[in-house]
Coordinates of C-alpha atoms in Angstrom, one line a residue:
Chain A
M1 CA 0.0 0.0 0.0
A2 CA 2.9 2.3 0.7
S3 CA 4.3 1.6 -2.8
C4 CA 0.9 2.3 -4.3
K5 CA 0.8 5.7 -2.6
A6 CA 4.3 6.4 -3.6
T7 CA 3.4 5.8 -7.3
D8 CA 0.4 8.1 -6.9
A9 CA 3.0 10.8 -5.9
V10 CA 5.5 9.8 -8.6
Y11 CA 2.7 10.3 -11.3
H12 CA 1.1 13.3 -9.5
A13 CA -2.2 11.5 -9.8
D14 CA -4.6 11.9 -6.8
P15 CA -7.0 8.9 -6.6
P16 CA -10.7 9.6 -6.6
P17 CA -12.5 9.4 -3.2
A18 CA -13.9 5.9 -3.9
A19 CA -10.5 4.5 -4.7
K20 CA -9.1 5.9 -1.4
K21 CA -11.9 4.4 0.5
L22 CA -11.5 1.0 -1.2
R23 CA -7.8 1.1 -0.4
E24 CA -8.5 1.9 3.2
L25 CA -11.1 -0.9 3.4
F26 CA -8.6 -3.3 2.0
Y27 CA -6.0 -2.1 4.5
C28 CA -8.4 -2.4 7.4
A29 CA -9.0 -6.0 6.4
H30 CA -5.2 -6.5 6.3
M31 CA -4.8 -5.1 9.8
N32 CA -7.5 -7.4 11.0
H33 CA -5.8 -10.5 9.6
S34 CA -2.3 -9.5 10.8
H35 CA -3.3 -8.4 14.3
I36 CA -5.4 -11.6 14.9
A37 CA -2.4 -13.7 13.8
H38 CA 0.0 -11.8 16.0
F39 CA -2.2 -11.9 19.1
Y40 CA -3.2 -15.6 19.0
A41 CA 0.1 -17.0 17.5
L42 CA 2.7 -14.9 19.2
A43 CA 1.4 -12.8 22.1
A44 CA -1.1 -15.3 23.6
P45 CA 1.3 -18.2 24.2
D46 CA 3.4 -16.1 26.7
F47 CA 0.3 -15.1 28.7
V48 CA -2.3 -17.9 28.2
L49 CA 0.3 -20.6 28.9
G50 CA 2.7 -18.4 30.9
P51 CA 6.2 -17.1 30.1
M52 CA 8.0 -19.9 31.9
S53 CA 5.7 -22.7 30.7
D54 CA 6.9 -25.8 28.9
P55 CA 8.2 -24.6 25.5
A56 CA 6.7 -27.6 23.8
Q57 CA 3.3 -26.3 24.8
R58 CA 4.0 -22.5 24.6
N59 CA 2.8 -21.9 21.0
I60 CA -0.4 -21.4 19.1
L61 CA -1.3 -25.1 19.5
G62 CA -1.0 -24.9 23.3
V63 CA -3.1 -21.8 23.3
V64 CA -5.9 -23.5 21.3
A65 CA -5.7 -26.6 23.6
K66 CA -6.1 -24.3 26.6
V67 CA -8.8 -21.8 25.4
G68 CA -10.7 -24.4 23.5
L69 CA -11.1 -25.6 19.9
Q70 CA -14.2 -23.5 19.3
I71 CA -12.1 -20.3 19.9
G72 CA -9.3 -21.7 17.7
G73 CA -11.9 -22.2 15.0
E74 CA -13.0 -18.6 15.4
V75 CA -9.4 -17.4 15.0
I76 CA -9.0 -19.2 11.7
K77 CA -12.4 -18.2 10.5
H78 CA -11.9 -14.5 11.1
R79 CA -8.4 -14.5 9.7
A80 CA -9.9 -16.1 6.6
Y81 CA -12.7 -13.5 6.5
A82 CA -10.2 -10.7 6.4
Q83 CA -8.1 -12.5 3.8
S84 CA -11.1 -13.1 1.6
I85 CA -12.0 -9.4 1.6
Q86 CA -8.4 -8.6 0.6
A87 CA -8.4 -11.3 -2.1
T88 CA -11.7 -10.0 -3.6
I89 CA -10.4 -6.4 -3.9
G90 CA -6.7 -7.1 -4.6
G91 CA -6.8 -10.2 -6.8
K92 CA -4.7 -11.9 -4.1
A93 CA -4.8 -11.5 -0.3
T94 CA -1.0 -11.2 0.0
H95 CA 0.9 -9.4 -2.7
P96 CA -2.3 -7.8 -4.2
V97 CA -2.3 -6.6 -7.7
C98 CA -5.1 -3.9 -7.4
G99 CA -3.0 -0.7 -6.9
L100 CA -2.2 1.6 -9.8
P101 CA -0.9 5.1 -9.9
G102 CA -4.0 7.3 -9.3
G103 CA -6.3 4.6 -8.0
M104 CA -7.4 1.0 -8.2
S105 CA -7.6 -1.5 -11.0
K106 CA -11.3 -2.3 -10.4
S107 CA -14.3 -1.4 -8.2
I108 CA -16.4 -3.7 -6.1
T109 CA -20.0 -4.9 -6.8
E110 CA -23.0 -4.5 -4.5
E111 CA -23.0 -8.2 -3.9
E112 CA -19.3 -8.1 -2.8
R113 CA -20.1 -5.1 -0.6
K114 CA -22.9 -7.0 1.2
D115 CA -20.5 -10.0 1.7
F116 CA -17.9 -7.7 3.2
E117 CA -20.4 -6.1 5.5
E118 CA -21.5 -9.4 7.0
K119 CA -17.9 -10.4 7.5
A120 CA -17.0 -7.0 9.0
K121 CA -19.9 -7.3 11.5
S122 CA -18.5 -10.6 12.6
L123 CA -14.9 -9.2 12.8
V124 CA -16.2 -6.4 15.2
E125 CA -17.7 -9.1 17.5
F126 CA -14.5 -11.1 17.3
A127 CA -12.3 -8.1 18.2
K128 CA -14.6 -7.4 21.2
F129 CA -14.2 -11.1 22.2
S130 CA -10.4 -10.9 21.8
I131 CA -10.3 -7.9 24.1
K132 CA -12.4 -9.7 26.7
L133 CA -10.0 -12.7 26.5
F134 CA -7.0 -10.3 27.1
N135 CA -8.9 -8.8 30.0
D136 CA -9.7 -12.2 31.6
V137 CA -6.4 -13.8 31.0
V138 CA -3.9 -11.0 31.3
L139 CA -5.3 -7.9 33.0
S140 CA -7.1 -9.7 35.7
N141 CA -3.9 -11.6 36.6
K142 CA -1.9 -9.3 39.0
E143 CA 1.4 -11.0 38.2
Y144 CA 1.0 -10.3 34.5
L145 CA -0.1 -6.7 35.1
A146 CA 2.9 -6.2 37.3
L147 CA 5.1 -7.7 34.5
I148 CA 3.6 -5.3 31.9
T149 CA 4.0 -2.2 34.1
G150 CA 7.3 -3.2 35.7
E151 CA 10.7 -1.7 35.0
I152 CA 12.0 -4.8 33.1
Y153 CA 9.9 -4.1 30.1
T154 CA 9.7 -0.3 30.3
M155 CA 11.5 2.1 27.9
K156 CA 11.0 5.8 27.7
S157 CA 11.2 7.0 24.1
Y158 CA 9.7 9.3 21.5
Y159 CA 6.7 7.9 19.5
M160 CA 5.7 8.3 15.9
G161 CA 2.5 7.5 14.1
L162 CA 0.2 8.5 11.2
V163 CA -2.8 10.7 12.3
D164 CA -5.8 12.2 10.6
N165 CA -6.9 15.8 10.8
N166 CA -8.2 15.3 14.3
N167 CA -5.0 13.6 15.5
R168 CA -6.7 10.2 15.6
V169 CA -4.9 7.0 14.6
N170 CA -5.2 6.4 10.8
F171 CA -3.6 3.4 9.1
Y172 CA -3.9 4.6 5.5
D173 CA -3.4 8.3 5.3
G174 CA -2.6 11.6 7.2
N175 CA 0.4 13.3 8.7
L176 CA 3.2 11.8 10.8
R177 CA 3.0 13.0 14.4
L178 CA 5.9 12.8 16.8
V179 CA 5.5 13.0 20.6
D180 CA 8.3 13.2 23.2
P181 CA 8.6 10.8 26.2
D182 CA 6.2 13.1 28.1
G183 CA 3.6 12.8 25.4
K184 CA 4.0 16.4 24.1
E185 CA 3.8 16.9 20.3
V186 CA 7.2 17.9 19.0
A187 CA 6.4 17.7 15.3
K188 CA 3.7 17.0 12.8
F189 CA 4.7 16.7 9.2
R190 CA 3.7 15.5 5.7
P191 CA 5.2 12.1 4.9
A192 CA 7.1 13.6 2.0
E193 CA 9.2 15.6 4.5
Y194 CA 10.4 12.5 6.3
L195 CA 14.1 13.2 5.5
D196 CA 13.9 16.4 7.5
Y197 CA 13.0 14.4 10.6
I198 CA 14.6 11.0 10.3
A199 CA 18.3 10.1 9.8
E200 CA 20.0 6.7 10.0
H201 CA 22.9 5.7 12.2
T202 CA 25.1 2.7 11.4
E203 CA 27.0 0.3 13.6
P204 CA 29.9 -2.0 12.5
W205 CA 28.2 -5.0 14.1
S206 CA 24.9 -4.9 12.2
Y207 CA 23.9 -4.7 8.6
M208 CA 20.7 -3.1 9.6
K209 CA 20.5 0.7 10.1
F210 CA 19.4 2.5 13.2
P211 CA 16.9 5.3 12.4
F212 CA 16.8 8.3 14.8
L213 CA 15.2 11.7 15.1
K214 CA 17.4 14.1 13.2
K215 CA 16.6 17.2 15.4
V216 CA 17.4 15.4 18.6
G217 CA 20.4 13.5 17.3
W218 CA 21.9 10.0 17.8
K219 CA 23.1 9.8 21.4
G220 CA 23.7 6.1 21.5
F221 CA 21.4 3.4 22.9
T222 CA 19.9 5.6 25.6
E223 CA 16.4 6.3 26.8
G224 CA 14.7 9.7 27.4
K225 CA 14.1 13.0 25.9
D226 CA 17.7 13.7 25.0
S227 CA 18.0 10.6 22.9
G228 CA 16.8 10.5 19.3
V229 CA 15.5 6.9 19.7
Y230 CA 11.8 6.6 18.8
R231 CA 9.3 3.8 18.5
V232 CA 6.5 2.9 16.0
S233 CA 3.8 0.2 15.8
S234 CA 0.6 -0.2 17.9
L235 CA 1.4 1.4 21.3
A236 CA 3.5 4.1 19.5
R237 CA 0.5 4.9 17.3
L238 CA -1.8 5.3 20.3
N239 CA 0.8 7.4 22.2
A240 CA 1.4 9.6 19.1
A241 CA -2.4 10.2 18.6
E242 CA -5.0 11.8 20.7
G243 CA -7.6 9.0 20.3
M244 CA -9.3 6.5 18.0
A245 CA -11.8 7.5 15.3
T246 CA -14.4 4.8 16.2
P247 CA -16.5 4.6 19.4
L248 CA -15.7 1.2 20.8
A249 CA -12.0 1.5 20.1
Q250 CA -12.0 5.0 21.7
A251 CA -13.5 3.5 24.9
E252 CA -10.9 0.8 24.9
Y253 CA -8.1 3.4 24.3
E254 CA -9.3 5.3 27.3
R255 CA -9.4 2.2 29.5
L256 CA -5.8 1.3 28.4
Y257 CA -4.5 4.7 29.6
Q258 CA -6.6 4.7 32.7
T259 CA -5.3 1.2 33.7
L260 CA -1.7 1.8 32.9
G261 CA -1.3 5.2 34.5
G262 CA -2.0 7.8 31.8
K263 CA -0.3 8.9 28.6
P264 CA 2.1 8.1 27.2
V265 CA 2.6 4.5 28.2
H266 CA 6.2 3.3 28.0
A267 CA 5.5 -0.4 28.8
T268 CA 6.8 -2.5 25.9
L269 CA 4.5 -5.4 26.7
A270 CA 1.5 -3.0 26.4
F271 CA 2.1 -3.1 22.6
H272 CA 0.0 -6.3 22.8
W273 CA -3.0 -4.6 24.4
A274 CA -2.6 -1.6 22.0
R275 CA -2.7 -4.1 19.1
L276 CA -6.1 -5.3 20.3
V277 CA -7.4 -1.7 20.6
E278 CA -6.3 -1.3 17.0
L279 CA -7.9 -4.6 16.0
L280 CA -11.2 -3.2 17.3
Y281 CA -10.7 0.1 15.4
A282 CA -9.8 -1.8 12.2
A283 CA -12.9 -3.9 12.4
E284 CA -15.2 -0.9 13.2
R285 CA -13.6 1.2 10.4
L286 CA -14.0 -1.8 8.0
L287 CA -17.7 -1.9 8.8
E288 CA -18.1 1.9 8.4
L289 CA -16.4 1.7 5.0
C290 CA -18.6 -1.3 3.9
R291 CA -21.6 0.8 4.6
D292 CA -20.3 3.9 2.8
K293 CA -22.6 4.7 -0.2
E294 CA -19.6 5.6 -2.3
I295 CA -17.7 2.3 -1.8
T296 CA -19.2 0.6 -4.9
S297 CA -18.6 3.6 -7.1
P298 CA -17.0 2.7 -10.4
E299 CA -14.9 5.9 -10.3
V300 CA -11.7 4.3 -8.9
R301 CA -9.0 5.7 -11.1
T302 CA -7.5 9.1 -12.0
I303 CA -5.5 8.5 -15.2
P304 CA -2.1 10.1 -14.8
T305 CA -1.2 12.8 -17.3
A306 CA 1.9 14.4 -15.7
T307 CA 5.5 13.3 -16.2
P308 CA 6.6 10.9 -13.5
D309 CA 9.5 12.0 -11.3
E310 CA 9.6 11.5 -7.5
G311 CA 7.2 10.5 -4.8
V312 CA 6.9 9.3 -1.2
G313 CA 4.2 7.0 0.1
V314 CA 3.6 6.3 3.8
V315 CA 1.2 4.0 5.6
E316 CA 1.0 2.3 8.9
A317 CA 2.0 -1.3 8.4
P318 CA 0.8 -3.5 11.2
R319 CA 4.4 -3.2 12.6
G320 CA 4.6 0.5 12.3
V321 CA 5.3 3.4 9.9
L322 CA 6.3 2.2 6.4
I323 CA 8.0 4.7 4.1
H324 CA 8.5 4.2 0.4
H325 CA 10.4 6.8 -1.6
Y326 CA 10.9 6.4 -5.4
K327 CA 12.8 8.5 -8.0
T328 CA 12.1 7.7 -11.6
D329 CA 13.1 8.9 -15.1
E330 CA 10.5 10.6 -17.3
K331 CA 9.3 7.1 -18.5
G332 CA 8.6 6.0 -14.9
I333 CA 11.5 3.7 -14.7
V334 CA 12.8 3.6 -11.1
Q335 CA 16.2 5.1 -10.7
K336 CA 16.5 5.3 -6.9
V337 CA 14.5 3.7 -4.0
N338 CA 14.6 4.4 -0.3
L339 CA 12.6 2.2 2.1
I340 CA 12.3 2.6 5.8
V341 CA 10.3 -0.3 7.1
A342 CA 8.6 -0.6 10.5
T343 CA 11.1 -3.0 12.0
A344 CA 13.9 -0.7 11.1
H345 CA 12.4 2.3 13.0
N346 CA 12.1 0.1 16.1
Y347 CA 15.5 -1.5 15.8
P348 CA 17.4 0.8 18.2
A349 CA 14.6 0.4 20.8
M350 CA 14.4 -3.4 20.3
N351 CA 18.1 -3.7 21.1
M352 CA 17.7 -1.6 24.2
S353 CA 14.6 -3.5 25.3
I354 CA 16.4 -6.9 24.9
K355 CA 19.4 -5.6 26.8
K356 CA 17.3 -4.2 29.7
A357 CA 15.3 -7.4 30.0
A358 CA 18.4 -9.6 29.9
Q359 CA 20.3 -7.5 32.5
S360 CA 17.2 -7.4 34.7
L361 CA 16.4 -11.1 34.5
I362 CA 19.8 -12.8 34.4
K363 CA 21.3 -12.6 37.8
K364 CA 24.6 -13.9 39.3
G365 CA 24.4 -17.5 40.5
Q366 CA 21.0 -18.1 38.9
E367 CA 20.5 -20.8 36.3
V368 CA 19.7 -19.3 32.9
S369 CA 16.6 -21.4 32.0
E370 CA 14.8 -21.6 28.7
G371 CA 11.9 -19.8 30.4
L372 CA 14.2 -16.9 31.4
L373 CA 15.5 -16.6 27.9
N374 CA 11.9 -16.6 26.6
M375 CA 11.2 -13.7 28.9
V376 CA 14.1 -11.9 27.2
E377 CA 12.6 -12.8 23.8
M378 CA 9.2 -11.4 25.0
A379 CA 10.9 -7.9 25.1
F380 CA 11.3 -8.0 21.3
R381 CA 8.4 -10.3 20.3
A382 CA 6.2 -7.4 21.5
Y383 CA 7.4 -5.4 18.5
D384 CA 6.3 -8.1 16.0
P385 CA 9.6 -7.6 14.2
C386 CA 10.3 -9.0 10.8
M387 CA 14.1 -9.0 10.4
A388 CA 13.8 -10.4 6.9
C389 CA 11.8 -7.3 5.8
A390 CA 14.1 -4.9 7.7
T391 CA 17.4 -6.2 6.4
H392 CA 16.0 -7.1 2.9
T393 CA 17.4 -10.6 3.4
L394 CA 15.5 -13.9 3.5
P395 CA 17.1 -16.0 6.3
G396 CA 13.9 -18.0 6.9
Q397 CA 14.7 -18.5 10.6
M398 CA 15.6 -16.1 13.4
P399 CA 19.2 -16.5 14.3
L400 CA 19.7 -15.8 18.0
E401 CA 22.8 -15.8 20.3
V402 CA 22.8 -15.1 24.0
V403 CA 26.2 -14.7 25.6
I404 CA 26.5 -14.4 29.3
H405 CA 29.5 -12.6 30.8
D406 CA 30.7 -12.4 34.3
S407 CA 31.5 -9.0 35.9
Q408 CA 35.1 -9.2 34.4
G409 CA 33.7 -9.6 30.9
N410 CA 34.6 -13.3 30.7
V411 CA 32.2 -15.5 28.7
I412 CA 30.6 -18.0 31.1
D413 CA 27.8 -19.4 29.0
R414 CA 26.5 -19.2 25.4
F415 CA 23.1 -20.2 24.0
T416 CA 22.5 -20.2 20.2
Q417 CA 19.9 -21.1 17.7
H418 CA 19.9 -20.9 13.9
L419 CA 23.2 -19.2 13.6
P420 CA 24.8 -19.3 10.1
S421 CA 27.6 -21.8 10.0
Chain B
M1 CA -13.7 -37.4 -7.4
M2 CA -10.5 -36.7 -5.4
K3 CA -9.6 -33.0 -5.3
V4 CA -5.9 -32.4 -5.8
L5 CA -3.9 -29.2 -5.3
V6 CA -0.5 -28.7 -7.0
L7 CA 1.0 -25.6 -5.4
G8 CA 4.1 -23.9 -6.6
L9 CA 5.6 -21.7 -3.9
G10 CA 8.2 -18.9 -4.4
N11 CA 8.8 -15.4 -5.5
P12 CA 8.7 -15.4 -9.3
I13 CA 10.9 -12.3 -9.6
L14 CA 13.7 -13.6 -7.5
T15 CA 15.5 -15.9 -10.0
D16 CA 15.6 -19.5 -8.7
D17 CA 13.2 -18.8 -5.9
G18 CA 10.5 -18.8 -8.5
V19 CA 11.1 -22.4 -9.5
G20 CA 7.9 -23.6 -7.7
P21 CA 5.7 -21.2 -9.7
H22 CA 7.6 -22.1 -12.9
V23 CA 6.8 -25.8 -12.4
A24 CA 3.2 -24.9 -11.8
K25 CA 3.1 -23.0 -15.1
E26 CA 4.7 -26.0 -16.9
L27 CA 1.9 -28.2 -15.7
E28 CA -0.9 -25.9 -17.0
D29 CA -3.2 -27.9 -19.3
K30 CA -1.4 -31.1 -18.6
L31 CA -3.4 -32.4 -15.7
D32 CA -6.9 -33.7 -15.2
E33 CA -9.7 -31.3 -14.2
N34 CA -9.8 -32.5 -10.6
V35 CA -6.3 -31.0 -10.2
T36 CA -6.0 -27.3 -9.3
I37 CA -2.8 -25.7 -10.1
M38 CA -1.9 -22.7 -8.0
E39 CA 1.1 -20.3 -7.6
A40 CA 1.8 -18.4 -4.4
S41 CA 4.4 -16.4 -2.6
L42 CA 3.2 -17.3 0.9
A43 CA 4.1 -19.3 4.0
G44 CA 2.7 -20.7 7.2
L45 CA -0.9 -19.8 8.0
N46 CA -1.5 -18.3 4.6
V47 CA -0.6 -21.7 3.0
L48 CA -2.9 -23.4 5.4
D49 CA -5.8 -21.3 3.9
L50 CA -4.9 -22.6 0.4
L51 CA -4.9 -26.2 1.4
V52 CA -8.4 -26.4 2.9
G53 CA -10.8 -28.4 0.9
Y54 CA -8.4 -30.6 -1.0
D55 CA -7.9 -34.4 -0.5
R56 CA -4.3 -34.4 -1.6
A57 CA -1.6 -31.7 -2.2
I58 CA 1.8 -31.5 -3.9
I59 CA 3.9 -28.5 -2.9
I60 CA 6.8 -27.5 -5.0
D61 CA 9.4 -25.1 -3.5
S62 CA 13.0 -24.1 -3.7
I63 CA 15.6 -25.4 -1.2
K64 CA 19.2 -24.7 -0.4
T65 CA 21.1 -27.5 1.3
R66 CA 24.8 -27.8 2.3
G67 CA 26.7 -29.2 -0.7
G68 CA 23.6 -29.5 -2.7
K69 CA 23.8 -29.6 -6.5
A70 CA 21.6 -27.0 -8.3
G71 CA 18.7 -28.7 -10.1
Q72 CA 18.5 -31.7 -7.8
I73 CA 15.0 -32.6 -6.8
Y74 CA 14.2 -33.9 -3.4
R75 CA 11.1 -35.5 -2.0
L76 CA 10.4 -34.3 1.6
D77 CA 7.8 -35.0 4.1
L78 CA 6.6 -32.7 6.8
G79 CA 8.4 -34.7 9.5
E80 CA 11.7 -33.6 8.1
F81 CA 11.3 -30.0 9.0
E82 CA 12.8 -28.5 12.1
V83 CA 10.0 -26.9 14.0
T84 CA 10.2 -23.6 15.8
R85 CA 6.7 -23.3 17.0
H86 CA 6.8 -20.1 19.0
A87 CA 7.8 -17.7 16.3
V88 CA 9.1 -14.2 16.7
S89 CA 7.0 -12.6 14.0
T90 CA 3.7 -13.3 12.2
H91 CA 5.9 -13.8 9.2
G92 CA 7.4 -16.8 11.0
V93 CA 4.6 -19.3 11.7
N94 CA 5.8 -22.3 9.8
L95 CA 3.9 -24.8 7.7
V96 CA 4.2 -27.7 10.1
T97 CA 2.7 -25.7 12.9
A98 CA 0.0 -24.3 10.7
L99 CA -1.0 -27.8 9.5
E100 CA -1.0 -29.1 13.1
L101 CA -3.3 -26.2 14.0
G102 CA -5.5 -26.9 11.1
K103 CA -5.8 -30.6 12.0
M104 CA -6.5 -29.7 15.6
L105 CA -9.4 -27.5 14.5
G106 CA -10.8 -30.1 12.3
L107 CA -10.2 -28.2 9.0
D108 CA -10.7 -30.2 5.9
L109 CA -7.1 -30.6 5.0
P110 CA -5.4 -33.0 2.5
H111 CA -4.7 -36.5 4.0
K112 CA -1.5 -36.6 1.9
I113 CA 0.9 -33.8 1.3
D114 CA 4.0 -34.3 -0.7
I115 CA 6.7 -31.7 -1.0
L116 CA 9.1 -31.6 -3.9
A117 CA 12.0 -29.3 -3.3
I118 CA 14.4 -28.2 -6.0
E119 CA 18.0 -27.3 -5.1
V120 CA 18.6 -23.7 -6.2
A121 CA 21.7 -21.6 -6.9
E122 CA 20.6 -17.9 -7.0
T123 CA 17.9 -16.3 -4.9
D124 CA 19.4 -12.9 -4.1
R125 CA 19.1 -11.4 -7.5
F126 CA 16.0 -10.1 -9.3
G127 CA 15.1 -12.0 -12.4
E128 CA 12.1 -13.8 -13.9
E129 CA 14.1 -16.8 -15.1
C130 CA 15.9 -19.5 -13.3
T131 CA 19.6 -20.2 -13.7
P132 CA 20.3 -23.0 -16.3
E133 CA 20.7 -26.0 -14.0
V134 CA 17.5 -25.1 -12.1
A135 CA 15.6 -24.3 -15.3
R136 CA 16.5 -27.8 -16.6
A137 CA 14.9 -29.3 -13.5
I138 CA 11.5 -27.6 -14.2
P139 CA 10.2 -30.1 -16.9
V140 CA 11.8 -33.0 -14.9
C141 CA 9.9 -32.0 -11.8
A142 CA 6.7 -31.4 -13.8
G143 CA 7.1 -34.9 -15.3
M144 CA 7.5 -36.4 -11.9
I145 CA 4.3 -34.8 -10.8
I146 CA 2.4 -36.1 -13.8
D147 CA 3.7 -39.6 -13.3
E148 CA 3.0 -39.4 -9.6
L149 CA -0.6 -38.4 -10.1
K150 CA -1.0 -41.1 -12.8
A151 CA 0.6 -43.9 -10.8
G152 CA 0.4 -42.9 -7.2
G153 CA 4.1 -43.4 -6.7
A154 CA 7.2 -41.3 -7.6
A155 CA 10.9 -41.1 -7.9
C156 CA 13.4 -38.3 -7.3
T157 CA 16.7 -37.4 -9.0
G158 CA 18.9 -36.8 -5.9
D159 CA 19.3 -37.3 -2.2
A160 CA 19.2 -34.2 0.0
A161 CA 22.3 -33.6 2.1
F162 CA 20.6 -32.3 5.2
D163 CA 22.5 -31.0 8.2

């Protein structure tokens, strides 16, 4: 979707309103499918089964065994609903082929709209159920609440997210809003101005870059207002905005901040709850768009007439702000590309979260158990990172190495998985 | 009549990674009407969605093994895959876990899934065609699938050197 918007900009072709709505509808369906998968496959095992539970059970299969097959069936059904909406609009659910400079390749029929509406209604109910499950399993458990709000998983940073004209969270369009660690707005800018606000630091030990706020500067891997480290994705979007644009999601947004002590929330594990607030928003917004009279309009394309040159497209990917920037020749052949993907924005913060969790959890004389290492992993699983996307490589598996040093810096233990030989 | 899915997995613009879709293309119009041929650049839970409703599936994908010779074709079964069930990202839920979940939930999944993996050489460069050794394996693999579906048995051209 970011590439689609970037090509609109390259060709100076503003899509008609129905095309923008159709894209947003498609995108809300995508958010539904991605957030459902993340919550049930990745977040829930740590909470439903417990962070220190048997790793053989601590997975989506264990979650389904515990919460019941009926709920498992609902997870698969609603993921499939969202995917089928995407496939109908986009030709394919993943890697859709519907986006063109200036709009969409085809409109939807009234019959398709009705089908989407029924599915959207069900998705709203499923999002409400998922929040209730989180409430029952996580929030009503004092130990888990303490884990979420505790220092181990807390990091004070700036936050960035896409907002609409009323500073509400928007996944498809708007301006980028930045708030500082106290929640104060420090910038709001058009996506095309991103280079004025974001720069990238490099380290010799990583082939991924470390984005930071240009006006604050790179001060190393440090927290707080003086450090240019910022975060994106679900909790960051909520922190960077002033609310949600749909009623049920807004109520849940308010409950999140009431429960966790006001804005902004710096608790990394609260990214999971924020993701569910967004799931509810995505479902409600999906339903709104399905009921929009313009959504079946055949006017879904502005034919480009200008000479293509350069453009930036920004959306909120499920994992956070996604920036595509293309420069082309006069025939539209791409000459230069710059992408900053969500996982890259969060990369400095992820490193810091892992370090903090590891240093807090691994203590002298204590056996480093698999459960303890899982609790370190939880610090970065909350970000829903995709290192393959962020590094533009396709490793297939997540290489991980944990090296434990004593106070003199001597290596006393080492745990590895999937390291290249 | 038994419903069969032949699924070519891979990215068709990433040189040899597209070998699965190329085999699927090669099979167009060569199989009976109870066989659906599909191409996809998907993994895990998304592949699960595609498998629902079929009695049997044959998946063709690319593979890189240590010391493997480009163009070799391996027959794999699901038990041979190392399983990391608790993934880090939603991009990481693997096929074995997805299938176990599907079975647990009583989804209508194929009772037999065969995986044919073709050893590849180049997957880091953009290109819509495979390298020569891998391209030569495309009709061979397609022929294996035709024979397999006719006879219910199959052969392969190499042994995988798994770590």
